[in-house]
């Protein structure tokens, strides 16, 4: 599912700049009284995103996350309170989704290639062996000592399903603290906003029809909130004529099936990000049941047959 964002009125200077971080494009738009000041705000927001990337990157050998991974099955690692709480929230989402979300799925991810190069499935044995190095219940937190311990050797954590959302939230919080009137942070199509248009109207997103149809299906306001989409046709593999989406089910080790895209609306980009991934794995019925029990959270799901489902609070024009 694709969104179009419509911005501020003409009477305000709207300043926009794009950066690359965490393997994605970050498009930051702010409303400012002066162009130069707007660019300063954007640069400060990007510096905050870079700070988060250094904290959570599993590719940077000097990051706290890499130190946790390097000591898997060896010893607990003392970390900053910020990273400790992020991991704690990730585990809470794992529990909420019965393991459909899991930051320790990295060993499984390494078996799959969704760039068109993979023509056969990994062996059952390889998947079984990789699964032994996963499981959010093997992430042990000690709040007294502020340590994180991965209980099995070869375990790794990564924040692909939650990190970009967290970075967007932190950048947004920084800009709000500087009294920036309004803006958008767009991370590869995942959007978080604050403030309103110059007219006082809400930001609007246009929802495209499911695949195979043309034009906009509806408009939805997005005020002081976020939307994240998981799925689509960007990354997939085809084996024996069957198409597999790039979202892995950490409980089975295999790609998820049955859903084309999931878009979650929530107050925080972090929660939107994590739940979109989770529901893609959980499926239509379980995903809708979960969202309908949560407050201030909504979802639109498109299944593999282009049928659209929505949670109780979504009203489409």
PDB file of C-alpha atoms in Angstrom:
ATOM      1  CA  UNK A   1       0.000   0.000   0.000  1.00  0.00           C
ATOM      2  CA  UNK A   2       1.349   3.456  -0.900  1.00  0.00           C
ATOM      3  CA  UNK A   3       0.678   6.806   0.737  1.00  0.00           C
ATOM      4  CA  UNK A   4       0.883  10.361  -0.571  1.00  0.00           C
ATOM      5  CA  UNK A   5       1.379  13.140   1.984  1.00  0.00           C
ATOM      6  CA  UNK A   6       0.059  16.643   1.409  1.00  0.00           C
ATOM      7  CA  UNK A   7       1.813  19.394   3.318  1.00  0.00           C
ATOM      8  CA  UNK A   8       1.691  22.931   4.568  1.00  0.00           C
ATOM      9  CA  UNK A   9       0.040  26.039   3.203  1.00  0.00           C
ATOM     10  CA  UNK A  10       1.832  28.637   1.089  1.00  0.00           C
ATOM     11  CA  UNK A  11       2.164  31.212   3.889  1.00  0.00           C
ATOM     12  CA  UNK A  12       4.755  29.104   5.685  1.00  0.00           C
ATOM     13  CA  UNK A  13       8.222  28.267   4.472  1.00  0.00           C
ATOM     14  CA  UNK A  14       8.358  24.501   4.094  1.00  0.00           C
ATOM     15  CA  UNK A  15      11.894  23.156   4.190  1.00  0.00           C
ATOM     16  CA  UNK A  16      12.759  19.604   3.195  1.00  0.00           C
ATOM     17  CA  UNK A  17      15.941  17.592   2.999  1.00  0.00           C
ATOM     18  CA  UNK A  18      16.720  13.898   2.474  1.00  0.00           C
ATOM     19  CA  UNK A  19      19.404  11.770   4.102  1.00  0.00           C
ATOM     20  CA  UNK A  20      20.410   8.119   4.082  1.00  0.00           C
ATOM     21  CA  UNK A  21      20.707   6.271   7.380  1.00  0.00           C
ATOM     22  CA  UNK A  22      19.976   2.764   8.651  1.00  0.00           C
ATOM     23  CA  UNK A  23      19.843   1.561   5.050  1.00  0.00           C
ATOM     24  CA  UNK A  24      16.851   3.789   4.275  1.00  0.00           C
ATOM     25  CA  UNK A  25      16.046   7.253   3.002  1.00  0.00           C
ATOM     26  CA  UNK A  26      14.943   9.694   5.682  1.00  0.00           C
ATOM     27  CA  UNK A  27      12.962  12.615   4.232  1.00  0.00           C
ATOM     28  CA  UNK A  28      12.543  15.337   6.847  1.00  0.00           C
ATOM     29  CA  UNK A  29      10.162  18.236   6.271  1.00  0.00           C
ATOM     30  CA  UNK A  30       9.668  21.097   8.704  1.00  0.00           C
ATOM     31  CA  UNK A  31       7.681  24.324   8.759  1.00  0.00           C
ATOM     32  CA  UNK A  32       9.790  27.303   9.712  1.00  0.00           C
ATOM     33  CA  UNK A  33       9.612  31.074   9.681  1.00  0.00           C
ATOM     34  CA  UNK A  34      13.024  31.190   8.010  1.00  0.00           C
ATOM     35  CA  UNK A  35      14.587  28.864   5.460  1.00  0.00           C
ATOM     36  CA  UNK A  36      18.017  28.843   7.089  1.00  0.00           C
ATOM     37  CA  UNK A  37      16.526  28.048  10.485  1.00  0.00           C
ATOM     38  CA  UNK A  38      14.522  25.226   8.935  1.00  0.00           C
ATOM     39  CA  UNK A  39      17.661  23.625   7.555  1.00  0.00           C
ATOM     40  CA  UNK A  40      19.344  23.929  10.948  1.00  0.00           C
ATOM     41  CA  UNK A  41      16.426  22.110  12.564  1.00  0.00           C
ATOM     42  CA  UNK A  42      16.587  19.356   9.948  1.00  0.00           C
ATOM     43  CA  UNK A  43      20.329  18.911  10.423  1.00  0.00           C
ATOM     44  CA  UNK A  44      19.841  18.601  14.190  1.00  0.00           C
ATOM     45  CA  UNK A  45      17.146  15.979  13.622  1.00  0.00           C
ATOM     46  CA  UNK A  46      19.422  14.009  11.320  1.00  0.00           C
ATOM     47  CA  UNK A  47      22.238  14.158  13.887  1.00  0.00           C
ATOM     48  CA  UNK A  48      19.844  12.560  16.362  1.00  0.00           C
ATOM     49  CA  UNK A  49      19.031   9.798  13.851  1.00  0.00           C
ATOM     50  CA  UNK A  50      22.755   9.179  13.355  1.00  0.00           C
ATOM     51  CA  UNK A  51      23.193   8.936  17.129  1.00  0.00           C
ATOM     52  CA  UNK A  52      20.483   6.275  17.306  1.00  0.00           C
ATOM     53  CA  UNK A  53      22.043   4.389  14.399  1.00  0.00           C
ATOM     54  CA  UNK A  54      25.397   4.218  16.204  1.00  0.00           C
ATOM     55  CA  UNK A  55      23.606   2.894  19.276  1.00  0.00           C
ATOM     56  CA  UNK A  56      21.572   0.122  17.650  1.00  0.00           C
ATOM     57  CA  UNK A  57      23.535  -0.815  14.522  1.00  0.00           C
ATOM     58  CA  UNK A  58      24.469  -4.500  14.391  1.00  0.00           C
ATOM     59  CA  UNK A  59      26.955  -3.699  11.604  1.00  0.00           C
ATOM     60  CA  UNK A  60      29.023  -1.212  13.584  1.00  0.00           C
ATOM     61  CA  UNK A  61      31.478  -3.278  15.665  1.00  0.00           C
ATOM     62  CA  UNK A  62      31.694  -0.474  18.223  1.00  0.00           C
ATOM     63  CA  UNK A  63      27.960  -0.198  18.872  1.00  0.00           C
ATOM     64  CA  UNK A  64      26.390  -1.444  22.085  1.00  0.00           C
ATOM     65  CA  UNK A  65      24.285  -3.855  20.036  1.00  0.00           C
ATOM     66  CA  UNK A  66      27.373  -5.413  18.439  1.00  0.00           C
ATOM     67  CA  UNK A  67      28.937  -5.861  21.881  1.00  0.00           C
ATOM     68  CA  UNK A  68      25.806  -7.696  23.033  1.00  0.00           C
ATOM     69  CA  UNK A  69      25.979  -9.962  19.979  1.00  0.00           C
ATOM     70  CA  UNK A  70      29.714 -10.603  20.353  1.00  0.00           C
ATOM     71  CA  UNK A  71      29.143 -11.826  23.904  1.00  0.00           C
ATOM     72  CA  UNK A  72      26.208 -14.126  23.170  1.00  0.00           C
ATOM     73  CA  UNK A  73      26.462 -17.237  25.318  1.00  0.00           C
ATOM     74  CA  UNK A  74      29.491 -15.756  27.101  1.00  0.00           C
ATOM     75  CA  UNK A  75      28.513 -12.971  29.481  1.00  0.00           C
ATOM     76  CA  UNK A  76      26.019 -10.150  30.099  1.00  0.00           C
ATOM     77  CA  UNK A  77      26.907  -6.745  28.647  1.00  0.00           C
ATOM     78  CA  UNK A  78      26.275  -3.448  30.407  1.00  0.00           C
ATOM     79  CA  UNK A  79      24.425  -1.024  28.129  1.00  0.00           C
ATOM     80  CA  UNK A  80      22.933   2.445  28.219  1.00  0.00           C
ATOM     81  CA  UNK A  81      19.514   2.832  29.791  1.00  0.00           C
ATOM     82  CA  UNK A  82      18.165   3.970  26.415  1.00  0.00           C
ATOM     83  CA  UNK A  83      19.120   0.735  24.648  1.00  0.00           C
ATOM     84  CA  UNK A  84      18.050  -1.353  27.627  1.00  0.00           C
ATOM     85  CA  UNK A  85      14.542   0.148  27.521  1.00  0.00           C
ATOM     86  CA  UNK A  86      14.296  -0.254  23.722  1.00  0.00           C
ATOM     87  CA  UNK A  87      15.104  -3.963  24.051  1.00  0.00           C
ATOM     88  CA  UNK A  88      12.664  -4.244  26.934  1.00  0.00           C
ATOM     89  CA  UNK A  89       9.875  -2.732  24.797  1.00  0.00           C
ATOM     90  CA  UNK A  90      10.775  -5.040  21.909  1.00  0.00           C
ATOM     91  CA  UNK A  91      10.378  -8.057  24.207  1.00  0.00           C
ATOM     92  CA  UNK A  92       7.018  -6.721  25.388  1.00  0.00           C
ATOM     93  CA  UNK A  93       5.845  -6.588  21.758  1.00  0.00           C
ATOM     94  CA  UNK A  94       7.116 -10.160  21.285  1.00  0.00           C
ATOM     95  CA  UNK A  95       4.967 -11.242  24.210  1.00  0.00           C
ATOM     96  CA  UNK A  96       1.980  -9.252  22.966  1.00  0.00           C
ATOM     97  CA  UNK A  97       2.206 -10.892  19.527  1.00  0.00           C
ATOM     98  CA  UNK A  98       3.036 -14.402  20.755  1.00  0.00           C
ATOM     99  CA  UNK A  99       6.463 -14.282  19.144  1.00  0.00           C
ATOM    100  CA  UNK A 100       5.422 -12.913  15.743  1.00  0.00           C
ATOM    101  CA  UNK A 101       7.813 -10.052  16.477  1.00  0.00           C
ATOM    102  CA  UNK A 102      11.304 -11.010  17.596  1.00  0.00           C
ATOM    103  CA  UNK A 103      14.517  -8.975  17.432  1.00  0.00           C
ATOM    104  CA  UNK A 104      16.559 -12.187  17.741  1.00  0.00           C
ATOM    105  CA  UNK A 105      15.466 -13.613  14.368  1.00  0.00           C
ATOM    106  CA  UNK A 106      18.742 -12.533  12.685  1.00  0.00           C
ATOM    107  CA  UNK A 107      20.180 -16.049  12.410  1.00  0.00           C
ATOM    108  CA  UNK A 108      17.122 -17.034  10.354  1.00  0.00           C
ATOM    109  CA  UNK A 109      17.338 -13.930   8.187  1.00  0.00           C
ATOM    110  CA  UNK A 110      20.826 -14.898   7.066  1.00  0.00           C
ATOM    111  CA  UNK A 111      19.417 -18.030   5.368  1.00  0.00           C
ATOM    112  CA  UNK A 112      17.148 -16.142   2.991  1.00  0.00           C
ATOM    113  CA  UNK A 113      17.806 -13.813   0.046  1.00  0.00           C
ATOM    114  CA  UNK A 114      14.941 -11.691  -1.231  1.00  0.00           C
ATOM    115  CA  UNK A 115      16.850  -9.950  -4.013  1.00  0.00           C
ATOM    116  CA  UNK A 116      15.920 -12.353  -6.798  1.00  0.00           C
ATOM    117  CA  UNK A 117      19.096 -14.434  -6.489  1.00  0.00           C
ATOM    118  CA  UNK A 118      17.614 -17.309  -4.474  1.00  0.00           C
ATOM    119  CA  UNK A 119      16.040 -20.127  -6.504  1.00  0.00           C
ATOM    120  CA  UNK A 120      15.569 -22.846  -3.895  1.00  0.00           C
ATOM    121  CA  UNK A 121      14.506 -23.065  -0.268  1.00  0.00           C
ATOM    122  CA  UNK A 122      17.069 -23.503   2.514  1.00  0.00           C
ATOM    123  CA  UNK A 123      17.180 -27.034   3.856  1.00  0.00           C
ATOM    124  CA  UNK A 124      14.955 -27.959   6.795  1.00  0.00           C
ATOM    125  CA  UNK A 125      18.089 -28.803   8.751  1.00  0.00           C
ATOM    126  CA  UNK A 126      19.606 -25.367   8.132  1.00  0.00           C
ATOM    127  CA  UNK A 127      16.403 -23.677   9.279  1.00  0.00           C
ATOM    128  CA  UNK A 128      16.197 -25.904  12.350  1.00  0.00           C
ATOM    129  CA  UNK A 129      19.815 -25.160  13.306  1.00  0.00           C
ATOM    130  CA  UNK A 130      19.324 -21.413  12.820  1.00  0.00           C
ATOM    131  CA  UNK A 131      16.158 -21.504  14.916  1.00  0.00           C
ATOM    132  CA  UNK A 132      18.195 -22.837  17.835  1.00  0.00           C
ATOM    133  CA  UNK A 133      20.002 -19.476  17.886  1.00  0.00           C
ATOM    134  CA  UNK A 134      16.816 -17.414  18.092  1.00  0.00           C
ATOM    135  CA  UNK A 135      14.009 -16.767  20.553  1.00  0.00           C
ATOM    136  CA  UNK A 136      13.183 -13.595  22.445  1.00  0.00           C
ATOM    137  CA  UNK A 137      12.878 -15.612  25.667  1.00  0.00           C
ATOM    138  CA  UNK A 138      16.634 -16.151  25.448  1.00  0.00           C
ATOM    139  CA  UNK A 139      17.235 -12.400  25.771  1.00  0.00           C
ATOM    140  CA  UNK A 140      17.898 -11.892  29.462  1.00  0.00           C
ATOM    141  CA  UNK A 141      17.605  -8.405  30.956  1.00  0.00           C
ATOM    142  CA  UNK A 142      18.921  -7.375  34.361  1.00  0.00           C
ATOM    143  CA  UNK A 143      17.533  -3.968  35.279  1.00  0.00           C
ATOM    144  CA  UNK A 144      19.590  -3.729  38.473  1.00  0.00           C
ATOM    145  CA  UNK A 145      22.912  -4.120  36.661  1.00  0.00           C
ATOM    146  CA  UNK A 146      21.506  -2.683  33.393  1.00  0.00           C
ATOM    147  CA  UNK A 147      22.809  -5.609  31.385  1.00  0.00           C
ATOM    148  CA  UNK A 148      21.652  -7.619  28.381  1.00  0.00           C
ATOM    149  CA  UNK A 149      22.612 -11.267  27.897  1.00  0.00           C
ATOM    150  CA  UNK A 150      21.905 -13.495  24.909  1.00  0.00           C
ATOM    151  CA  UNK A 151      21.714 -16.959  26.421  1.00  0.00           C
ATOM    152  CA  UNK A 152      22.789 -18.969  23.363  1.00  0.00           C
ATOM    153  CA  UNK A 153      26.036 -18.793  21.422  1.00  0.00           C
ATOM    154  CA  UNK A 154      25.574 -17.525  17.902  1.00  0.00           C
ATOM    155  CA  UNK A 155      22.513 -15.455  18.861  1.00  0.00           C
ATOM    156  CA  UNK A 156      22.223 -11.975  17.425  1.00  0.00           C
ATOM    157  CA  UNK A 157      19.729  -9.186  17.847  1.00  0.00           C
ATOM    158  CA  UNK A 158      18.932  -6.507  15.304  1.00  0.00           C
ATOM    159  CA  UNK A 159      16.370  -3.734  15.147  1.00  0.00           C
ATOM    160  CA  UNK A 160      15.164  -3.886  11.550  1.00  0.00           C
ATOM    161  CA  UNK A 161      11.523  -4.045  12.608  1.00  0.00           C
ATOM    162  CA  UNK A 162      11.586  -1.289  15.213  1.00  0.00           C
ATOM    163  CA  UNK A 163      14.780   0.785  14.980  1.00  0.00           C
ATOM    164  CA  UNK A 164      13.791   3.173  12.185  1.00  0.00           C
ATOM    165  CA  UNK A 165      10.529   3.924  13.916  1.00  0.00           C
ATOM    166  CA  UNK A 166      12.356   4.627  17.160  1.00  0.00           C
ATOM    167  CA  UNK A 167      14.806   6.934  15.369  1.00  0.00           C
ATOM    168  CA  UNK A 168      11.901   8.810  13.745  1.00  0.00           C
ATOM    169  CA  UNK A 169      10.227   9.226  17.142  1.00  0.00           C
ATOM    170  CA  UNK A 170      13.410  10.610  18.674  1.00  0.00           C
ATOM    171  CA  UNK A 171      13.965  13.039  15.798  1.00  0.00           C
ATOM    172  CA  UNK A 172      10.352  14.181  16.026  1.00  0.00           C
ATOM    173  CA  UNK A 173      10.620  14.670  19.805  1.00  0.00           C
ATOM    174  CA  UNK A 174      13.731  16.795  19.311  1.00  0.00           C
ATOM    175  CA  UNK A 175      11.998  19.046  16.768  1.00  0.00           C
ATOM    176  CA  UNK A 176       8.885  19.372  18.921  1.00  0.00           C
ATOM    177  CA  UNK A 177      11.082  20.351  21.888  1.00  0.00           C
ATOM    178  CA  UNK A 178      12.500  23.142  19.725  1.00  0.00           C
ATOM    179  CA  UNK A 179       8.950  24.330  19.048  1.00  0.00           C
ATOM    180  CA  UNK A 180       9.002  23.511  15.354  1.00  0.00           C
ATOM    181  CA  UNK A 181       5.359  24.045  14.431  1.00  0.00           C
ATOM    182  CA  UNK A 182       4.821  21.038  12.219  1.00  0.00           C
ATOM    183  CA  UNK A 183       6.434  18.557   9.937  1.00  0.00           C
ATOM    184  CA  UNK A 184       6.829  15.076   8.553  1.00  0.00           C
ATOM    185  CA  UNK A 185       9.496  12.429   8.868  1.00  0.00           C
ATOM    186  CA  UNK A 186       9.183   9.889   6.071  1.00  0.00           C
ATOM    187  CA  UNK A 187      11.323   6.763   6.327  1.00  0.00           C
ATOM    188  CA  UNK A 188      10.919   4.741   3.156  1.00  0.00           C
ATOM    189  CA  UNK A 189       7.161   5.338   3.173  1.00  0.00           C
ATOM    190  CA  UNK A 190       6.687   5.019   6.933  1.00  0.00           C
ATOM    191  CA  UNK A 191       5.437   8.393   8.114  1.00  0.00           C
ATOM    192  CA  UNK A 192       5.279  10.262  11.395  1.00  0.00           C
ATOM    193  CA  UNK A 193       3.836  13.761  11.681  1.00  0.00           C
ATOM    194  CA  UNK A 194       3.198  16.516  14.162  1.00  0.00           C
ATOM    195  CA  UNK A 195       1.401  19.833  14.048  1.00  0.00           C
ATOM    196  CA  UNK A 196      -1.026  20.764  11.299  1.00  0.00           C
ATOM    197  CA  UNK A 197      -1.159  22.503   7.972  1.00  0.00           C
ATOM    198  CA  UNK A 198      -0.900  26.282   7.965  1.00  0.00           C
ATOM    199  CA  UNK A 199      -4.687  26.402   7.620  1.00  0.00           C
ATOM    200  CA  UNK A 200      -5.101  24.415  10.827  1.00  0.00           C
ATOM    201  CA  UNK A 201      -6.264  21.381   8.873  1.00  0.00           C
ATOM    202  CA  UNK A 202      -4.959  17.919   9.593  1.00  0.00           C
ATOM    203  CA  UNK A 203      -2.284  16.286   7.533  1.00  0.00           C
ATOM    204  CA  UNK A 204      -3.870  13.901   5.054  1.00  0.00           C
ATOM    205  CA  UNK A 205      -2.608  10.705   3.513  1.00  0.00           C
ATOM    206  CA  UNK A 206      -4.075   9.260   0.369  1.00  0.00           C
ATOM    207  CA  UNK A 207      -4.438   5.498   0.321  1.00  0.00           C
ATOM    208  CA  UNK A 208      -3.926   3.837  -3.045  1.00  0.00           C
ATOM    209  CA  UNK A 209      -6.227   1.092  -4.154  1.00  0.00           C
ATOM    210  CA  UNK A 210      -4.936  -2.442  -3.630  1.00  0.00           C
ATOM    211  CA  UNK A 211      -2.638  -3.799  -6.335  1.00  0.00           C
ATOM    212  CA  UNK A 212      -4.286  -4.158  -9.729  1.00  0.00           C
ATOM    213  CA  UNK A 213      -6.514  -1.114  -9.329  1.00  0.00           C
ATOM    214  CA  UNK A 214      -5.801   2.514 -10.119  1.00  0.00           C
ATOM    215  CA  UNK A 215      -6.306   5.763  -8.253  1.00  0.00           C
ATOM    216  CA  UNK A 216      -6.758   6.710  -4.626  1.00  0.00           C
ATOM    217  CA  UNK A 217      -9.083   4.577  -2.555  1.00  0.00           C
ATOM    218  CA  UNK A 218      -9.629   7.064   0.276  1.00  0.00           C
ATOM    219  CA  UNK A 219      -8.158   9.838   2.393  1.00  0.00           C
ATOM    220  CA  UNK A 220      -7.251   9.572   6.070  1.00  0.00           C
ATOM    221  CA  UNK A 221      -6.178  12.326   8.464  1.00  0.00           C
ATOM    222  CA  UNK A 222      -2.980  11.729  10.399  1.00  0.00           C
ATOM    223  CA  UNK A 223      -2.513  14.078  13.326  1.00  0.00           C
ATOM    224  CA  UNK A 224       0.269  13.784  15.908  1.00  0.00           C
ATOM    225  CA  UNK A 225       0.645  10.161  14.894  1.00  0.00           C
ATOM    226  CA  UNK A 226       2.419   7.686  12.637  1.00  0.00           C
ATOM    227  CA  UNK A 227       1.772   5.070   9.999  1.00  0.00           C
ATOM    228  CA  UNK A 228       4.055   2.211   8.990  1.00  0.00           C
ATOM    229  CA  UNK A 229       3.588  -0.289   6.183  1.00  0.00           C
ATOM    230  CA  UNK A 230       5.036  -3.782   5.992  1.00  0.00           C
ATOM    231  CA  UNK A 231       5.005  -5.909   2.869  1.00  0.00           C
ATOM    232  CA  UNK A 232       4.308  -4.830  -0.662  1.00  0.00           C
ATOM    233  CA  UNK A 233       6.244  -6.098  -3.650  1.00  0.00           C
ATOM    234  CA  UNK A 234       9.627  -4.482  -3.035  1.00  0.00           C
ATOM    235  CA  UNK A 235      11.443  -7.629  -1.862  1.00  0.00           C
ATOM    236  CA  UNK A 236      10.420 -11.218  -2.524  1.00  0.00           C
ATOM    237  CA  UNK A 237      11.634 -14.535  -3.871  1.00  0.00           C
ATOM    238  CA  UNK A 238      10.097 -17.050  -6.286  1.00  0.00           C
ATOM    239  CA  UNK A 239      10.720 -20.767  -5.835  1.00  0.00           C
ATOM    240  CA  UNK A 240       8.948 -23.360  -7.991  1.00  0.00           C
ATOM    241  CA  UNK A 241       6.601 -20.699  -9.241  1.00  0.00           C
ATOM    242  CA  UNK A 242       5.486 -19.629  -5.756  1.00  0.00           C
ATOM    243  CA  UNK A 243       6.091 -16.101  -4.490  1.00  0.00           C
ATOM    244  CA  UNK A 244       7.355 -15.559  -0.937  1.00  0.00           C
ATOM    245  CA  UNK A 245       7.284 -12.195   0.828  1.00  0.00           C
ATOM    246  CA  UNK A 246      10.424 -10.942   2.564  1.00  0.00           C
ATOM    247  CA  UNK A 247       8.849 -10.911   6.033  1.00  0.00           C
ATOM    248  CA  UNK A 248       9.957 -13.987   7.988  1.00  0.00           C
ATOM    249  CA  UNK A 249       7.907 -15.695  10.661  1.00  0.00           C
ATOM    250  CA  UNK A 250      10.429 -16.014  13.521  1.00  0.00           C
ATOM    251  CA  UNK A 251       8.359 -18.836  15.016  1.00  0.00           C
ATOM    252  CA  UNK A 252       8.766 -21.119  11.987  1.00  0.00           C
ATOM    253  CA  UNK A 253      11.806 -19.761  10.182  1.00  0.00           C
ATOM    254  CA  UNK A 254       9.879 -19.530   6.915  1.00  0.00           C
ATOM    255  CA  UNK A 255       8.517 -16.517   5.011  1.00  0.00           C
ATOM    256  CA  UNK A 256       5.027 -15.377   5.940  1.00  0.00           C
ATOM    257  CA  UNK A 257       2.149 -16.030   3.567  1.00  0.00           C
ATOM    258  CA  UNK A 258      -1.382 -14.817   2.953  1.00  0.00           C
ATOM    259  CA  UNK A 259      -0.892 -11.062   3.284  1.00  0.00           C
ATOM    260  CA  UNK A 260       0.208  -8.515   0.716  1.00  0.00           C
ATOM    261  CA  UNK A 261       0.569  -5.457   2.959  1.00  0.00           C
ATOM    262  CA  UNK A 262      -0.159  -4.185   6.462  1.00  0.00           C
ATOM    263  CA  UNK A 263      -0.404  -0.524   7.455  1.00  0.00           C
ATOM    264  CA  UNK A 264      -0.573   0.320  11.158  1.00  0.00           C
ATOM    265  CA  UNK A 265      -1.597   3.713  12.544  1.00  0.00           C
ATOM    266  CA  UNK A 266      -0.382   4.487  16.068  1.00  0.00           C
ATOM    267  CA  UNK A 267       0.817   7.369  18.209  1.00  0.00           C
ATOM    268  CA  UNK A 268       4.465   6.355  17.916  1.00  0.00           C
ATOM    269  CA  UNK A 269       6.447   5.379  14.847  1.00  0.00           C
ATOM    270  CA  UNK A 270       8.204   2.711  16.912  1.00  0.00           C
ATOM    271  CA  UNK A 271       4.943   0.932  17.725  1.00  0.00           C
ATOM    272  CA  UNK A 272       3.612   1.332  14.172  1.00  0.00           C
ATOM    273  CA  UNK A 273       6.825  -0.150  12.795  1.00  0.00           C
ATOM    274  CA  UNK A 274       6.850  -3.171  15.105  1.00  0.00           C
ATOM    275  CA  UNK A 275       3.133  -3.948  14.835  1.00  0.00           C
ATOM    276  CA  UNK A 276       3.111  -3.732  11.026  1.00  0.00           C
ATOM    277  CA  UNK A 277       5.775  -6.437  10.902  1.00  0.00           C
ATOM    278  CA  UNK A 278       3.996  -8.490  13.565  1.00  0.00           C
ATOM    279  CA  UNK A 279       0.593  -8.475  11.875  1.00  0.00           C
ATOM    280  CA  UNK A 280       2.105  -9.445   8.534  1.00  0.00           C
ATOM    281  CA  UNK A 281       3.277 -12.584  10.319  1.00  0.00           C
ATOM    282  CA  UNK A 282       0.166 -13.129  12.452  1.00  0.00           C
ATOM    283  CA  UNK A 283      -2.325 -13.036   9.589  1.00  0.00           C
ATOM    284  CA  UNK A 284      -5.597 -11.206   8.994  1.00  0.00           C
ATOM    285  CA  UNK A 285      -7.810 -12.561  11.779  1.00  0.00           C
ATOM    286  CA  UNK A 286      -5.235 -12.563  14.570  1.00  0.00           C
ATOM    287  CA  UNK A 287      -3.934  -9.168  13.460  1.00  0.00           C
ATOM    288  CA  UNK A 288      -7.357  -7.532  13.478  1.00  0.00           C
ATOM    289  CA  UNK A 289      -8.196  -9.112  16.842  1.00  0.00           C
ATOM    290  CA  UNK A 290      -5.016  -7.689  18.362  1.00  0.00           C
ATOM    291  CA  UNK A 291      -5.448  -4.170  17.013  1.00  0.00           C
ATOM    292  CA  UNK A 292      -9.117  -4.006  17.994  1.00  0.00           C
ATOM    293  CA  UNK A 293      -8.054  -4.636  21.609  1.00  0.00           C
ATOM    294  CA  UNK A 294      -5.421  -1.884  21.634  1.00  0.00           C
ATOM    295  CA  UNK A 295      -6.152   1.781  22.215  1.00  0.00           C
ATOM    296  CA  UNK A 296      -5.217   4.537  19.739  1.00  0.00           C
ATOM    297  CA  UNK A 297      -4.080   1.966  17.177  1.00  0.00           C
ATOM    298  CA  UNK A 298      -5.629   1.028  13.827  1.00  0.00           C
ATOM    299  CA  UNK A 299      -4.733  -1.172  10.873  1.00  0.00           C
ATOM    300  CA  UNK A 300      -5.498  -1.700   7.197  1.00  0.00           C
ATOM    301  CA  UNK A 301      -4.615  -5.134   5.809  1.00  0.00           C
ATOM    302  CA  UNK A 302      -4.576  -6.223   2.169  1.00  0.00           C
ATOM    303  CA  UNK A 303      -4.443  -9.979   1.676  1.00  0.00           C
ATOM    304  CA  UNK A 304      -2.840 -11.916  -1.170  1.00  0.00           C
ATOM    305  CA  UNK A 305      -6.129 -11.743  -3.118  1.00  0.00           C
ATOM    306  CA  UNK A 306      -6.237  -7.903  -2.935  1.00  0.00           C
ATOM    307  CA  UNK A 307      -9.067  -7.955  -0.396  1.00  0.00           C
ATOM    308  CA  UNK A 308      -8.881  -5.103   2.119  1.00  0.00           C
ATOM    309  CA  UNK A 309      -9.622  -5.461   5.836  1.00  0.00           C
ATOM    310  CA  UNK A 310      -9.660  -2.680   8.440  1.00  0.00           C
ATOM    311  CA  UNK A 311      -9.855  -2.356  12.199  1.00  0.00           C
ATOM    312  CA  UNK A 312     -12.932  -0.950  13.906  1.00  0.00           C
ATOM    313  CA  UNK A 313     -11.703   2.650  14.094  1.00  0.00           C
ATOM    314  CA  UNK A 314     -10.825   3.083  10.409  1.00  0.00           C
ATOM    315  CA  UNK A 315     -13.443   5.059   8.497  1.00  0.00           C
ATOM    316  CA  UNK A 316     -12.740   5.322   4.777  1.00  0.00           C
ATOM    317  CA  UNK A 317     -14.401   7.979   2.606  1.00  0.00           C
TER     318      UNK A 317
END
